Each structure stands twice: as C-alpha cells, then as structure tokens.
Amino acid sequence: MKIKHLIICILLICSGISRAQTVKPFLEKEVSLNISNEKTGKVLEKLEQAGGFHFSFQSNLINTSKEISLNVKNKTIRECLMVIFKKEIDFKQKGNYIILQKAKAAKADKIIIKGYVSDSQNGRKIARASVYDKQTLASTTSNDYGYYEIEIPGNKTPEITVNKISYQDTIIKLNMIDELQNLSINPTDSALYNSDSARLNRALLEVKELGKEIWLETKSLIHSINIKDTLFRKSQVSFLPFIGTNGALSANVVNDFSFNIIGGVSKGVNELEIGSVLNLVNGNVKGLQISGISNLVNGNVNGVQIAGINNTNRGITNGLQFAGIINLNFDSVKGMQFAGINNINLKQTEGSQFAGIFNLNKIHTNGPEFAGLFNVSEEYQGKLRVAGLFNFSRKISQSNDFAGLFNINESSNGKILTAGLFNVTKDSNSAICLAGLFNTTKIYNGHFRAAGLFNNGETNFRSTDLAGLFNVNKSVNKGIQIAGLANICKENDGIQIAPFNFCKDSYGIPIGVLSFVRNGIHQIEYSRNENQMNEIRLRTGVKKFTNELIAGFENFNTQQQKWYVGYGISSSFKLSNKFNFETGISTYQINNIDWNTHVSLLNKLNIALELRPASSLGIFIGPTMNLFVLNDNSLQYEALKSLVPKKTWINNENNKGVHVLGWFGWRAGIRLF
C-alpha cells in the first residue's frame, strides 16, 4: 500500500511541475470578496489588487459610479466579471491588462453558451473536455482551466453533450441559460473514485496526457479521444483533416459518401471515399476508397481500396487493395492485394497477392502469391506462388511454387507471366503480366500489367498498367495507367493516373498534379478579381482535366504588397465554335509582403464562360464562391482581412483564433495559346 501511495505522489509531482511551468491567466485566478453597495470603479480596483493586474477600458463604456454588490468565495476573475457585467461586456487578457470592451451582438439565430466544466466529486475544473451539439455538430473543448464557449442555433431548447475520458457521458438540456453556464460531470465509477487504484490510474492518465500535449492541443483530436458516441451523416467534404463540413467532430462521424480535397478524417465510410492525398478512417470502411497517396483504416475494410503509395488496415480486410508501394494489414485478409513493393499481412490470408519485392504472411495462407524476391508464409495451402529468389513456408506448403529472377520470351501465350525482376517479351498474349521491377513488351494484348518500377512497350496497349514509378507506352494507351510518379505515352485513349502525365495526343483523361499533352492545353492566363488582385496561371492538360499553377499580386504602387501562390484544377466543355463553359476549384496561400507563417488559405469554386475570338486567344468571365480561412494571431491578419468585402455569406471565428469568411465574387481575364 505504501508503494502505491509513493507512486501516486511521484506522478502527481511530475504532473504539477509540468503544469507549474505555465503561468495562470489573470482571468482564471480565484479570489474571495464580500462587497456591499460600493461603486463599480472601487470594485474593479479591488479585483485588480486581488489579481495583480490592471483593467483597461474606454471611459464611456462603464458607469463607474454605479453601486453594486459582489459576494464571491474562490471564484475566478472571469466569473466575477460575468456577475458584474452580465452579457454586456466582453473581456480578454493582454500582457498585464484585462481589456474590457462592449460585447458583440449575438447573431439573430444563434446563442452563445459559456462556463466551466467541473468534476462533480471535488469541484476540480476539467481541461480538454468535449462540449458539442449532436444535431448541428457545433463543438468546442474546455481550455486548461475548464472554461468553454460554444455557439449553437437559438431556434430550439439547447441540448449539449459533455464527454471526457474517465467520466460519464453527460447530456444537459438547458431550459434557462445563465450568464455563466457551469457544467458538472460524474466520474465513470463514483463509488471507486477515491480508491487507491482509481487515484493511481488518474495520475497515470494525467501524466500520459501531458506527454501528448504537443499533438492534443487541437480540439478535434481531443474530441476523438473523449467522445464515444458515433454520429452519422449522408455526406461530407473536407479540405484537410478537421477542416470540412463535419468540422472538429469529423473523427466521430460515419459518412455514406466522403470527399477529401487534400485529406480528411472520419469514423467510418459506408459507400464511397475519394481523397487526393490522404484518407484517414478511425473505424470501418465499406464500398470504394481511393486516395492519391495513402488510405489509413483503423477498423475493417469491405470493398476496394486504391492508393498511390500505401494502404494500411488494422482490422479485417475483405476485398481488393491497390497500392503503389505497400499494403499493410494487421488482421486477416480475404481478397486480392496489389503493391509496387510489398504486402505484409500479420494474420490469416486467403486470396491473391502481388508485390514487387516480397509477400510476408505470418499465419495460414491460401491463394496465389507473386513476388520479385521471395514469399514468406507461416503455412501455405494455395495453388500457385511465384518469386524471384525463393519461397518460404515454416509449415506445410501445398502449392505450386515458382521462383527466379527474370523471364525473357520471344512469344508468351500463357495465362500468367511472372518474374522477380523483369519480363522481356517480343509478343505476349498473357492475361496477367507481373514483375518486381519492370515489364518490357513490344506487342502486348493482355489485360493487366503490374511492376514495381515501370512498364515499357511499343504497340497497342489495352491493359491496365500499374507501376510504382512510371508507365511508358510508345504507341497507344487504351486502358488504364496508374503510376506512383509518371505515365508516358504517344496517344492516350484511356485513363492516366499519376502525379505527372506526358503524351502527344490525348482523347482520354489524364489525372494528376501536372499533365503535359503536346496537342493539349498550354496556356498562360491573366485575370483580375473582386479583390483587385493580378493573377497569372499556367494551365496544362486537357479540357476534361486541366492543371493550374497560380501566382497573384497587388498593384506595385501599394504600400502593403499582397501576393499569393496556389494550385487549381478545372474542366471545360464546348458550347459552340466560339464559346466554352468551365468550372474549377483552386486554393491559395495569401501573404502580405513576407511569407505568412500562419494559415491564410483562400479557396475558390468558380464557373466561367469563355469566348474564343481566335484559336490562340480566350476571354472569360464568371462568378466565384470564396472561402477564406485565416488565423487572427497572425501579424498579417488585419492586412489580409482587408481583402474581404463587407457582404459575406459566412463569418465565423472560434476560440482558437481560426477565422472563416465566405463571399461571392468574380473573375475575368484573358488566355493566350
């Protein structure tokens, strides 16, 4: 028993030392005062003396001669000010001052609830508790001192949920809203709350949380730990993880359809998820999941996964996996796996595996395996395995095993052609051609080719080509090319998916960061917009999918020069011989003179009508929908905010300093070539 007490003391001392390094804000200092019928000015002076700070406010803001009473015991300065001024005055700390200013008028359809979250057993303020509205997904977290603020719709009786790890989930219906709405929550087991083991667990948890503070100080990650409820939505759109329609509660929401412009996070997917860089799912995935770089799933997968670099699943995988480099599964797998380098499965595997270097299966394996170097299985009972160097099974193997370095064939008509390093054929009708490094075929009429590095050929490729680095077709591609780096062909009549695509003619669709088509789009664009910014775009690709590198700047005669760089994609189709219609999305990082180290992302959704009076000249104009995300902690905040017009369709600012503004605007300009 003495050892337990010693451990608790050591852990709490470590926790206290870490906490003590942070100076408590004046607003969170506790005071005890008993004042009756004194002037407001005198009361403020006594608060200054008790808290060791000074108030700052305009002389006409407060009637300092008004007599008031204040009887508080162990209450924070914030609570005292709420009692004195109700909701008429806002306050914030700056240096050694607490600045008082007139409260902002609440929106007509919104209400703001604020207060402290505390422990019902001992009254201790609880930091990093999740406070949210299940219907609207409005959410916030309590700060280090238990204080929270949340804005929710005012057209119904507020019902907010409070969650905190080691505490009971609490739903509170607020029939009446006070100036300060304090919330009290119960430990998960109040009967055992004061036991030695419970105290030890809380101490361990607090030290563990302190060690995570570097990455836990965003409310979105705190929500994912605190909240056990699962919320459901039909669809969501994210720009980055936790920056989207589900906001900070993204990791607690299961979506039917999920679209991530760069990356996103969710608790589950039921139908379809598409992301250009990253899909992060903390639960299960059903249906189709596509990512330009990586799919990371913490639960089970039932369906198809496609990723430019890797798929990683911690639960059961049942379906198809496509990855440019690696598929990593921590539980059993049923289905097919394709990887440029390797597949690693730590439990039972039933199905087919294709890898540039090796397949590693820890437990029972049943199905064909293909690898550039070797296959390793605890037990293998499939029918076919092919490897460049060797196959290994710790227990019985009942398969047909093939191992070697490479295949060189004048003509190949088999169903499967496999090699550890490369396949070289003059004429191949193999349905499936697999290689750890590359495939080289003069004439190929098969259906599927996969290589760790590249596929190379000359004539009439109608297959699906999957390569870790690049695909090269010297003639026509009429299938699908998927590469980790680049696709190269003379003529593209199919689909190309890679960061870089190159071809002479394209009647299909090249999808990537940059696509260079010799007879496609090569344009320089100059435009102006509602912000009076000069914008230059380099446009490449085809009409169906155009890539845009963007740079913009203000007029040089301004004292404060604003500029930005960005990236966009667009698609257009022909209305007549002279007119085209197009739509696109783009995003910029906007700066004032120097590079802005804080977020200042302007995102645009635009449509436009283009007039082509000549083959090398285009004139366009159209409306835009703008969403500007910036941080009010930035020194450039006021200068950048001047870009925003007075009329906005969204103007939200959270307690972390993130300001989101939206407005409608326009773009007009010319294009050359």
GROMACS .gro file of N, CA, C and O in nm, residues 550-603:
model
  216
  550ILE      N    1  -0.066   2.873  -5.998
  550ILE     CA    2  -0.121   3.007  -5.980
  550ILE      C    3  -0.026   3.096  -5.902
  550ILE      O    4   0.035   3.053  -5.803
  551ALA      N    5  -0.013   3.221  -5.946
  551ALA     CA    6   0.057   3.325  -5.872
  551ALA      C    7  -0.022   3.454  -5.884
  551ALA      O    8  -0.077   3.484  -5.990
  552GLY      N    9  -0.030   3.532  -5.774
  552GLY     CA   10  -0.106   3.656  -5.778
  552GLY      C   11  -0.040   3.764  -5.694
  552GLY      O   12   0.037   3.736  -5.601
  553PHE      N   13  -0.070   3.890  -5.727
  553PHE     CA   14  -0.010   4.001  -5.654
  553PHE      C   15  -0.096   4.126  -5.671
  553PHE      O   16  -0.175   4.138  -5.765
  554GLU      N   17  -0.080   4.225  -5.580
  554GLU     CA   18  -0.146   4.353  -5.589
  554GLU      C   19  -0.069   4.445  -5.683
  554GLU      O   20   0.042   4.412  -5.728
  555ASN      N   21  -0.129   4.562  -5.708
  555ASN     CA   22  -0.056   4.662  -5.786
  555ASN      C   23   0.069   4.705  -5.710
  555ASN      O   24   0.070   4.718  -5.589
  556PHE      N   25   0.178   4.728  -5.784
  556PHE     CA   26   0.306   4.755  -5.720
  556PHE      C   27   0.311   4.892  -5.652
  556PHE      O   28   0.402   4.919  -5.574
  557ASN      N   29   0.215   4.979  -5.678
  557ASN     CA   30   0.220   5.112  -5.618
  557ASN      C   31   0.154   5.117  -5.480
  557ASN      O   32   0.141   5.221  -5.421
  558THR      N   33   0.110   5.001  -5.429
  558THR     CA   34   0.051   4.998  -5.296
  558THR      C   35   0.160   4.987  -5.191
  558THR      O   36   0.266   4.929  -5.214
  559GLN      N   37   0.133   5.041  -5.073
  559GLN     CA   38   0.234   5.039  -4.967
  559GLN      C   39   0.248   4.899  -4.908
  559GLN      O   40   0.357   4.860  -4.868
  560GLN      N   41   0.139   4.826  -4.901
  560GLN     CA   42   0.144   4.689  -4.849
  560GLN      C   43   0.114   4.594  -4.964
  560GLN      O   44   0.000   4.586  -5.010
  561GLN      N   45   0.216   4.522  -5.009
  561GLN     CA   46   0.204   4.437  -5.127
  561GLN      C   47   0.154   4.298  -5.086
  561GLN      O   48   0.222   4.224  -5.016
  562LYS      N   49   0.034   4.262  -5.128
  562LYS     CA   50  -0.019   4.128  -5.103
  562LYS      C   51   0.010   4.040  -5.225
  562LYS      O   52   0.001   4.084  -5.339
  563TRP      N   53   0.043   3.914  -5.197
  563TRP     CA   54   0.073   3.820  -5.305
  563TRP      C   55   0.038   3.679  -5.259
  563TRP      O   56   0.019   3.654  -5.142
  564TYR      N   57   0.025   3.588  -5.354
  564TYR     CA   58  -0.009   3.452  -5.320
  564TYR      C   59   0.038   3.354  -5.427
  564TYR      O   60   0.069   3.392  -5.540
  565VAL      N   61   0.046   3.229  -5.388
  565VAL     CA   62   0.073   3.119  -5.480
  565VAL      C   63  -0.030   3.011  -5.450
  565VAL      O   64  -0.080   2.999  -5.338
  566GLY      N   65  -0.061   2.930  -5.552
  566GLY     CA   66  -0.162   2.828  -5.532
  566GLY      C   67  -0.168   2.728  -5.644
  566GLY      O   68  -0.085   2.725  -5.735
  567TYR      N   69  -0.269   2.642  -5.635
  567TYR     CA   70  -0.289   2.535  -5.732
  567TYR      C   71  -0.438   2.517  -5.755
  567TYR      O   72  -0.519   2.537  -5.663
  568GLY      N   73  -0.475   2.480  -5.877
  568GLY     CA   74  -0.615   2.459  -5.908
  568GLY      C   75  -0.634   2.355  -6.016
  568GLY      O   76  -0.540   2.317  -6.088
  569ILE      N   77  -0.756   2.306  -6.028
  569ILE     CA   78  -0.795   2.216  -6.136
  569ILE      C   79  -0.926   2.267  -6.194
  569ILE      O   80  -1.006   2.331  -6.125
  570SER      N   81  -0.947   2.239  -6.324
  570SER     CA   82  -1.070   2.284  -6.388
  570SER      C   83  -1.107   2.188  -6.500
  570SER      O   84  -1.026   2.105  -6.543
  571SER      N   85  -1.231   2.200  -6.545
  571SER     CA   86  -1.282   2.119  -6.655
  571SER      C   87  -1.373   2.206  -6.740
  571SER      O   88  -1.445   2.291  -6.687
  572SER      N   89  -1.366   2.187  -6.871
  572SER     CA   90  -1.448   2.270  -6.959
  572SER      C   91  -1.506   2.186  -7.072
  572SER      O   92  -1.452   2.079  -7.107
  573PHE      N   93  -1.615   2.236  -7.131
  573PHE     CA   94  -1.670   2.169  -7.249
  573PHE      C   95  -1.724   2.275  -7.345
  573PHE      O   96  -1.755   2.389  -7.307
  574LYS      N   97  -1.734   2.237  -7.469
  574LYS     CA   98  -1.765   2.329  -7.577
  574LYS      C   99  -1.915   2.353  -7.587
  574LYS      O  100  -1.995   2.260  -7.592
  575LEU      N  101  -1.953   2.483  -7.589
  575LEU     CA  102  -2.093   2.519  -7.611
  575LEU      C  103  -2.121   2.544  -7.759
  575LEU      O  104  -2.228   2.509  -7.810
  576SER      N  105  -2.023   2.609  -7.827
  576SER     CA  106  -2.033   2.636  -7.971
  576SER      C  107  -1.892   2.656  -8.022
  576SER      O  108  -1.794   2.633  -7.951
  577ASN      N  109  -1.878   2.700  -8.147
  577ASN     CA  110  -1.746   2.721  -8.205
  577ASN      C  111  -1.669   2.832  -8.132
  577ASN      O  112  -1.545   2.834  -8.135
  578LYS      N  113  -1.740   2.923  -8.070
  578LYS     CA  114  -1.675   3.038  -8.007
  578LYS      C  115  -1.680   3.035  -7.854
  578LYS      O  116  -1.604   3.107  -7.789
  579PHE      N  117  -1.771   2.957  -7.799
  579PHE     CA  118  -1.792   2.965  -7.654
  579PHE      C  119  -1.767   2.830  -7.586
  579PHE      O  120  -1.804   2.724  -7.638
  580ASN      N  121  -1.704   2.839  -7.467
  580ASN     CA  122  -1.682   2.724  -7.380
  580ASN      C  123  -1.735   2.756  -7.241
  580ASN      O  124  -1.736   2.871  -7.198
  581PHE      N  125  -1.778   2.651  -7.173
  581PHE     CA  126  -1.820   2.665  -7.034
  581PHE      C  127  -1.723   2.586  -6.948
  581PHE      O  128  -1.686   2.473  -6.981
  582GLU      N  129  -1.680   2.644  -6.835
  582GLU     CA  130  -1.584   2.574  -6.750
  582GLU      C  131  -1.619   2.592  -6.603
  582GLU      O  132  -1.687   2.687  -6.563
  583THR      N  133  -1.571   2.496  -6.524
  583THR     CA  134  -1.583   2.503  -6.380
  583THR      C  135  -1.454   2.454  -6.318
  583THR      O  136  -1.381   2.374  -6.379
  584GLY      N  137  -1.421   2.504  -6.199
  584GLY     CA  138  -1.295   2.465  -6.138
  584GLY      C  139  -1.289   2.501  -5.991
  584GLY      O  140  -1.374   2.573  -5.937
  585ILE      N  141  -1.186   2.447  -5.924
  585ILE     CA  142  -1.158   2.479  -5.785
  585ILE      C  143  -1.010   2.513  -5.772
  585ILE      O  144  -0.928   2.465  -5.850
  586SER      N  145  -0.978   2.598  -5.676
  586SER     CA  146  -0.838   2.636  -5.655
  586SER      C  147  -0.820   2.680  -5.510
  586SER      O  148  -0.917   2.712  -5.440
  587THR      N  149  -0.694   2.680  -5.466
  587THR     CA  150  -0.662   2.723  -5.330
  587THR      C  151  -0.531   2.798  -5.331
  587THR      O  152  -0.440   2.764  -5.406
  588TYR      N  153  -0.523   2.905  -5.247
  588TYR     CA  154  -0.403   2.988  -5.242
  588TYR      C  155  -0.362   3.012  -5.097
  588TYR      O  156  -0.445   3.014  -5.007
  589GLN      N  157  -0.233   3.031  -5.077
  589GLN     CA  158  -0.180   3.084  -4.951
  589GLN      C  159  -0.149   3.231  -4.974
  589GLN      O  160  -0.060   3.266  -5.051
  590ILE      N  161  -0.224   3.322  -4.909
  590ILE     CA  162  -0.211   3.466  -4.933
  590ILE      C  163  -0.118   3.526  -4.828
  590ILE      O  164  -0.124   3.494  -4.709
  591ASN      N  165  -0.029   3.614  -4.874
  591ASN     CA  166   0.072   3.674  -4.788
  591ASN      C  167   0.073   3.826  -4.807
  591ASN      O  168   0.031   3.877  -4.911
  592ASN      N  169   0.121   3.895  -4.706
  592ASN     CA  170   0.135   4.040  -4.712
  592ASN      C  171   0.284   4.074  -4.697
  592ASN      O  172   0.340   4.063  -4.589
  593ILE      N  173   0.348   4.112  -4.806
  593ILE     CA  174   0.492   4.143  -4.815
  593ILE      C  175   0.575   4.016  -4.791
  593ILE      O  176   0.634   3.962  -4.882
  594ASP      N  177   0.579   3.966  -4.664
  594ASP     CA  178   0.657   3.848  -4.631
  594ASP      C  179   0.566   3.725  -4.628
  594ASP      O  180   0.444   3.736  -4.623
  595TRP      N  181   0.629   3.608  -4.629
  595TRP     CA  182   0.553   3.483  -4.622
  595TRP      C  183   0.482   3.474  -4.486
  595TRP      O  184   0.539   3.496  -4.381
  596ASN      N  185   0.354   3.441  -4.492
  596ASN     CA  186   0.273   3.431  -4.372
  596ASN      C  187   0.290   3.292  -4.311
  596ASN      O  188   0.258   3.191  -4.375
  597THR      N  189   0.343   3.286  -4.189
  597THR     CA  190   0.367   3.156  -4.125
  597THR      C  191   0.239   3.096  -4.068
  597THR      O  192   0.240   2.979  -4.029
  598HIS      N  193   0.132   3.173  -4.061
  598HIS     CA  194   0.003   3.120  -4.016
  598HIS      C  195  -0.083   3.086  -4.137
  598HIS      O  196  -0.057   3.129  -4.249
  599VAL      N  197  -0.188   3.008  -4.111
  599VAL     CA  198  -0.277   2.970  -4.220
  599VAL      C  199  -0.351   3.094  -4.272
  599VAL      O  200  -0.402   3.176  -4.196
  600SER      N  201  -0.351   3.109  -4.404
  600SER     CA  202  -0.429   3.215  -4.471
  600SER      C  203  -0.467   3.162  -4.608
  600SER      O  204  -0.421   3.211  -4.710
  601LEU      N  205  -0.553   3.062  -4.609
  601LEU     CA  206  -0.590   2.991  -4.731
  601LEU      C  207  -0.720   3.047  -4.788
  601LEU      O  208  -0.823   3.051  -4.720
  602LEU      N  209  -0.712   3.089  -4.914
  602LEU     CA  210  -0.830   3.133  -4.987
  602LEU      C  211  -0.867   3.024  -5.087
  602LEU      O  212  -0.787   2.989  -5.174
  603ASN      N  213  -0.987   2.969  -5.072
  603ASN     CA  214  -1.034   2.861  -5.157
  603ASN      C  215  -1.146   2.914  -5.246
  603ASN      O  216  -1.237   2.982  -5.198
   0.00000   0.00000   0.00000
